[in-house]
Coordinates of C-alpha atoms in Angstrom, one line a residue:
X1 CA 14.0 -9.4 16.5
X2 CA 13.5 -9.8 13.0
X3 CA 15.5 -7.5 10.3
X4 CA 13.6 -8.6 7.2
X5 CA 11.4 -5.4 8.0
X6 CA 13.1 -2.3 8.7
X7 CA 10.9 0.6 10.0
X8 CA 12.4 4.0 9.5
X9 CA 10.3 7.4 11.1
X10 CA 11.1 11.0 9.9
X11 CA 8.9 13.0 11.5
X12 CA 5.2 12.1 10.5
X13 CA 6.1 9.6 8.0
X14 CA 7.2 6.3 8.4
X15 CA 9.4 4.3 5.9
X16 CA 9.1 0.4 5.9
X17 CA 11.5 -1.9 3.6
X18 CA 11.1 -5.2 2.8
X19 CA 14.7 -6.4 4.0
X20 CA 15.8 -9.9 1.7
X21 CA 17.9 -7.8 -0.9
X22 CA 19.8 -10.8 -1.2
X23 CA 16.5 -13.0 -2.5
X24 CA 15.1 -10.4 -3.8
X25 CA 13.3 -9.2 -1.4
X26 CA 11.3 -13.0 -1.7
X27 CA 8.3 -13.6 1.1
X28 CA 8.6 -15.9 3.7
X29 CA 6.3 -16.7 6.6
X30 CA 9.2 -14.6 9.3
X31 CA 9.2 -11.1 7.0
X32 CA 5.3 -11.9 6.6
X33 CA 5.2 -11.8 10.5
X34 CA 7.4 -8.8 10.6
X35 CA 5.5 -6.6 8.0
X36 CA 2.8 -7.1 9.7
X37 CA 3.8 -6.5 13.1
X38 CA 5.4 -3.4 11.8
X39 CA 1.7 -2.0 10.5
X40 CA 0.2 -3.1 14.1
X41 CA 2.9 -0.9 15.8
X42 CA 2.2 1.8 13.3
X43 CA -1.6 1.5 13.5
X44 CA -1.4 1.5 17.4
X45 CA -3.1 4.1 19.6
X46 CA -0.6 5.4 20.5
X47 CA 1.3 5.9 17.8
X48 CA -1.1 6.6 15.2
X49 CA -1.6 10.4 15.6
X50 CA 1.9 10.7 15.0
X51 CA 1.9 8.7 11.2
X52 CA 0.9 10.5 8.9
X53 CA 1.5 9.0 5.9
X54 CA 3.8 6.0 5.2
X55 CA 5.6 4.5 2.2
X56 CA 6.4 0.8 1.8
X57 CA 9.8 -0.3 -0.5
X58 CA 12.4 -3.3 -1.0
X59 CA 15.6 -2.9 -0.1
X60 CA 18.6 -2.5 -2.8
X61 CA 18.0 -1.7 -6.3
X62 CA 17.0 -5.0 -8.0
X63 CA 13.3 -5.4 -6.0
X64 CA 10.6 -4.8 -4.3
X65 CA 9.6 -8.3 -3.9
X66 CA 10.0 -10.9 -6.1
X67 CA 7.3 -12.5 -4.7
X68 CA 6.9 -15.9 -2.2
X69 CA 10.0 -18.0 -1.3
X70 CA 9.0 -21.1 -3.6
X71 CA 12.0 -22.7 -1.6
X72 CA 9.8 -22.0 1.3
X73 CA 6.7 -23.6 -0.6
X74 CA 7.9 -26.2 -2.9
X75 CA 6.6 -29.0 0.4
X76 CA 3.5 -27.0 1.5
X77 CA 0.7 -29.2 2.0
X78 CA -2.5 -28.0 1.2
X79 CA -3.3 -27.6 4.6
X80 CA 0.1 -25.6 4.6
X81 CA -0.8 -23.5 1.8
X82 CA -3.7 -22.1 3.0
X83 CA -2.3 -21.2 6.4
X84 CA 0.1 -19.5 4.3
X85 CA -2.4 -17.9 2.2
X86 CA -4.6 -16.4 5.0
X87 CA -1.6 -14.9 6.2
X88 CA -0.6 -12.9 3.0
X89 CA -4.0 -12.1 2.9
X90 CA -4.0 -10.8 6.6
X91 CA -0.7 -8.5 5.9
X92 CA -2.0 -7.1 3.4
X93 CA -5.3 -6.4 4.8
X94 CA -3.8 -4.9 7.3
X95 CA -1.7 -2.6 4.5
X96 CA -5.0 -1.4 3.1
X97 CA -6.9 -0.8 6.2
X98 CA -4.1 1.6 7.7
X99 CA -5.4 4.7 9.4
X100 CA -3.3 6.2 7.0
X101 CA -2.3 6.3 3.5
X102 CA 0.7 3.6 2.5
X103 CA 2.3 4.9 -0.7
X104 CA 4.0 1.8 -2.4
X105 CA 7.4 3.0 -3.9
X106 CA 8.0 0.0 -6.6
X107 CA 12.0 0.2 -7.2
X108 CA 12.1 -3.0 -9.1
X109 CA 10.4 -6.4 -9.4
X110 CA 7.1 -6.8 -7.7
X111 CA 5.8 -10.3 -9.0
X112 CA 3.2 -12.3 -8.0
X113 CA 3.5 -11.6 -4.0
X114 CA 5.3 -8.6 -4.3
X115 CA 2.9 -7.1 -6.7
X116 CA -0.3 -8.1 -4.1
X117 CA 1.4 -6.4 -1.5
X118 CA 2.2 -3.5 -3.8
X119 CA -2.1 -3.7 -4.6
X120 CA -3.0 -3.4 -1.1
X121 CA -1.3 0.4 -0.8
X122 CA -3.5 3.0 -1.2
X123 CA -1.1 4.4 -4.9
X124 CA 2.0 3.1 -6.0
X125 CA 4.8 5.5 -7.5
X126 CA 7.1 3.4 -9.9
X127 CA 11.2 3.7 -10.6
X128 CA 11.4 2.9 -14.6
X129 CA 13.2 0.0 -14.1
X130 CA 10.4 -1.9 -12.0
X131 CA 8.7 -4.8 -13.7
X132 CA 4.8 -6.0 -12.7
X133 CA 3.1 -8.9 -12.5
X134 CA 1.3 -12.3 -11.3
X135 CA 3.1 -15.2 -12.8
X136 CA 1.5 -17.7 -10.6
X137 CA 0.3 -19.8 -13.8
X138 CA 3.7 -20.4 -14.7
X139 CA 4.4 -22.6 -11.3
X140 CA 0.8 -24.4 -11.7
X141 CA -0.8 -22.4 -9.0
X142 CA -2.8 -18.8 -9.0
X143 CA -2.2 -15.5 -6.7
X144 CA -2.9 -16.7 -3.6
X145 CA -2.7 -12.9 -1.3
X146 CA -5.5 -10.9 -2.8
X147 CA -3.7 -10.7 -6.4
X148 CA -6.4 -11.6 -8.6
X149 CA -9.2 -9.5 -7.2
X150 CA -6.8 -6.5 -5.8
X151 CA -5.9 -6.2 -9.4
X152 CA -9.4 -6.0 -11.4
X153 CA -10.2 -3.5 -8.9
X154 CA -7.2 -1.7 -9.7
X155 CA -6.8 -2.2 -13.5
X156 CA -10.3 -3.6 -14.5
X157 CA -11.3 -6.9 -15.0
X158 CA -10.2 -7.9 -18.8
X159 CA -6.6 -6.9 -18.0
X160 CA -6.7 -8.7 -14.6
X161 CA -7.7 -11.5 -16.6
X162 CA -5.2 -11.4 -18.9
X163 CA -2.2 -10.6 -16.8
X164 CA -3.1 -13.6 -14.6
X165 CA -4.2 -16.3 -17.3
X166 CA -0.7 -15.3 -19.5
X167 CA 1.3 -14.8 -16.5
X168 CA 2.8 -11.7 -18.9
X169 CA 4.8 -9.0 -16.8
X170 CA 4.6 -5.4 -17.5
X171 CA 7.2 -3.0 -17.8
X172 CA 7.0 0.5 -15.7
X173 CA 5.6 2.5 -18.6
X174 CA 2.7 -0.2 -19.4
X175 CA 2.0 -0.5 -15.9
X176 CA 1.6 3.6 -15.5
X177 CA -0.6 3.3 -19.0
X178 CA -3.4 0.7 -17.5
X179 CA -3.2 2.5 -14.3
X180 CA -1.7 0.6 -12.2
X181 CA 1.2 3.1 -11.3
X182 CA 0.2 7.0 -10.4
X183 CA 3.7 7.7 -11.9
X184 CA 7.2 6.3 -13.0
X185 CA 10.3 8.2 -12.7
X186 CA 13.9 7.7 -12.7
X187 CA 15.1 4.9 -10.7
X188 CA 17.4 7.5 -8.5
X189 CA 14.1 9.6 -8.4
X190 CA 11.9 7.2 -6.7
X191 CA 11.8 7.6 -3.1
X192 CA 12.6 11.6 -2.9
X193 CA 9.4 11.8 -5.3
X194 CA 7.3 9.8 -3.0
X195 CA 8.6 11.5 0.3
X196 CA 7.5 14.6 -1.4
X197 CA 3.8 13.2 -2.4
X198 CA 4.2 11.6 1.6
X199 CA 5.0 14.8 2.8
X200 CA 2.2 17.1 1.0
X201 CA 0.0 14.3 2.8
X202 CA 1.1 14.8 5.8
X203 CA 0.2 18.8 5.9
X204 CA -3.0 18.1 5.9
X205 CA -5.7 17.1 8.1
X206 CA -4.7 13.7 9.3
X207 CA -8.5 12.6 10.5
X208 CA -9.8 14.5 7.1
X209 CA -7.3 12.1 4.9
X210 CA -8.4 9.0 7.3
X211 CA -11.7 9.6 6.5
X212 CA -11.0 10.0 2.6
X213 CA -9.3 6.8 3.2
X214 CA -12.2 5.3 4.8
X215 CA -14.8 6.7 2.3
X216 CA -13.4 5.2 -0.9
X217 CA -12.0 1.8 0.4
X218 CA -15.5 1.3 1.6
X219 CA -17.4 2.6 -1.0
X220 CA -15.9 0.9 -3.6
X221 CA -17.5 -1.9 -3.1
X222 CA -21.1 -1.4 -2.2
X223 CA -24.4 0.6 -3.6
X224 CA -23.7 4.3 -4.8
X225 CA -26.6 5.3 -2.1
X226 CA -25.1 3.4 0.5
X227 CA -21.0 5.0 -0.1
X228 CA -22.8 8.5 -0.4
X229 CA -24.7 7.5 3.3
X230 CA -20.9 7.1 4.5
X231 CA -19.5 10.1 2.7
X232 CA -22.1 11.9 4.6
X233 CA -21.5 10.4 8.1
X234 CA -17.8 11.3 7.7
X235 CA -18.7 14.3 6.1
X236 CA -20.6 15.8 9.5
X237 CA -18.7 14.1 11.7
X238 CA -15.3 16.2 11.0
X239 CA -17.1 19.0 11.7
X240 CA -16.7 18.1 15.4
X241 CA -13.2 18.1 15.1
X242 CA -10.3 20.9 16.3
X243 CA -8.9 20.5 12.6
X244 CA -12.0 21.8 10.6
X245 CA -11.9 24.6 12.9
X246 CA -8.1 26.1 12.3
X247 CA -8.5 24.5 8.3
X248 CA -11.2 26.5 8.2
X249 CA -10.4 29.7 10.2
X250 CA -6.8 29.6 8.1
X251 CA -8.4 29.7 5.4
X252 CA -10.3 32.9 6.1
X253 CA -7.4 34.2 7.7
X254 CA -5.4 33.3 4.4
X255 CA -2.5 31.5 6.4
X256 CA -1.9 27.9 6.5
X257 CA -3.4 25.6 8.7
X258 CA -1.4 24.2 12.1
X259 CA -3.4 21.0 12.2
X260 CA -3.1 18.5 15.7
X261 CA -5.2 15.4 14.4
X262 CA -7.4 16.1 16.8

């Protein structure tokens, strides 16, 4: 079993850590299995009306990630390299597409593959010593896990540009200004801020957030008409559920909700 992952549960939210602290937290093909099978056991059945939220990290103070193990890719064959890049694409597709919310908390360097599997969390929480960026330019290649488009979507299109033609990193502060960070706080901060955010999450209605979830990753990119069609089928259809009943009977009753995610 693989301890480049470690998954961590307290109560309704899960904590996953990217487990290299000795390179850094770097990406290699056995933690890119690992973090993946991690968000497959999360997103199972069976264990999914018991997640909440969850929050993705690095292990020990320097990183997040890094980014890839260019040991690992200095040989790669083309052939190679795109095995390797449809994988990083695949873990972090699976990230994004979580039936819940994955808050990234960034506690140091998150280059090139470390900062596209930082994009693929639903809002990242920064310590103010992390440090951003995709310098795939300065190794003659380019972001090769969702960087470059994960990024205009995030930051807009002129920045994403310009981070990934420069290969420039950004310090916390910058990276809060262009909004790639929700927030930065002190590095000892970091993770009892986002188990707090985690935790205000994970009082409400779990099928209410999926469905927020749902609704923006999926109306992001289509017609206005057509994400307001799916805001609507969401909408209606929580309005079969046992949770809009108590929120709602709570609320009248001016207590607080005792939602069951069903």
């Amino acid at each position: 079993m693989s301890t480049t992952i470690l998954t961590e549960r307290d109560g309704a939210i899960a904590t996953i850590t990217l487990n290299r602290p000795d390179k850094l937290n770097a990406l290699n093909a056995e933690m890119f299995a690992a973090l993946d099978q991690a968000f497959v056991d999360l997103s199972s059945s069976t264990q999914n009306a018991n997640v909440a939220c969850a929050i993705l990290t690095g292990a020990g103070d320097k990183a997040f990630a890094a980014g890839a193990d260019i040991a690992a890719m200095q040989n790669m064959s083309v052939e190679q390299a795109r095995a390797f890049s449809e994988t990083g694409h695949r873990v972090c597709a699976r990230i994004e597409h979580a039936p819940f919310p994955v808050i990234g908390a960034i506690n140091g360097f998150a280059l090139g593959g470390g900062c596209e599997i930082a994009l693929a969390c639903d809002f990242l929480y920064a310590s103010d010593k992390a440090k951003f960026g995709q310098p795939e330019v300065n190794l003659g290649v380019m972001p090769g896990f969702g960087g470059s488009q994960r990024l205009a979507r995030r930051v807009g299109i002129g920045r994403a540009r310009e981070l990934c033609y420069t290969g420039d990193t950004l310090g916390a502060s910058e990276a809060l200004r262009i909004g790639l960070v929700n927030g930065v706080v002190p590095h000892a901060e970091l993770l009892p801020k986002v188990r707090e955010v985690a935790l205000k999450i994970a009082q409400k209605g779990r099928l209410a957030v999926a469905q927020c979830k749902r609704a923006l990753y999926t109306g992001a990119d289509v017609p206005l008409d057509v994400a307001n069609a799916l805001e609507v089928q969401s909408f209606a259809m929580l309005f079969g559920t046992s949770d809009r009943a108590e929120g709602m009977k709570a609320f009248l009753e001016k207590r607080k909700a005792a939602f069951t995610g069903t």
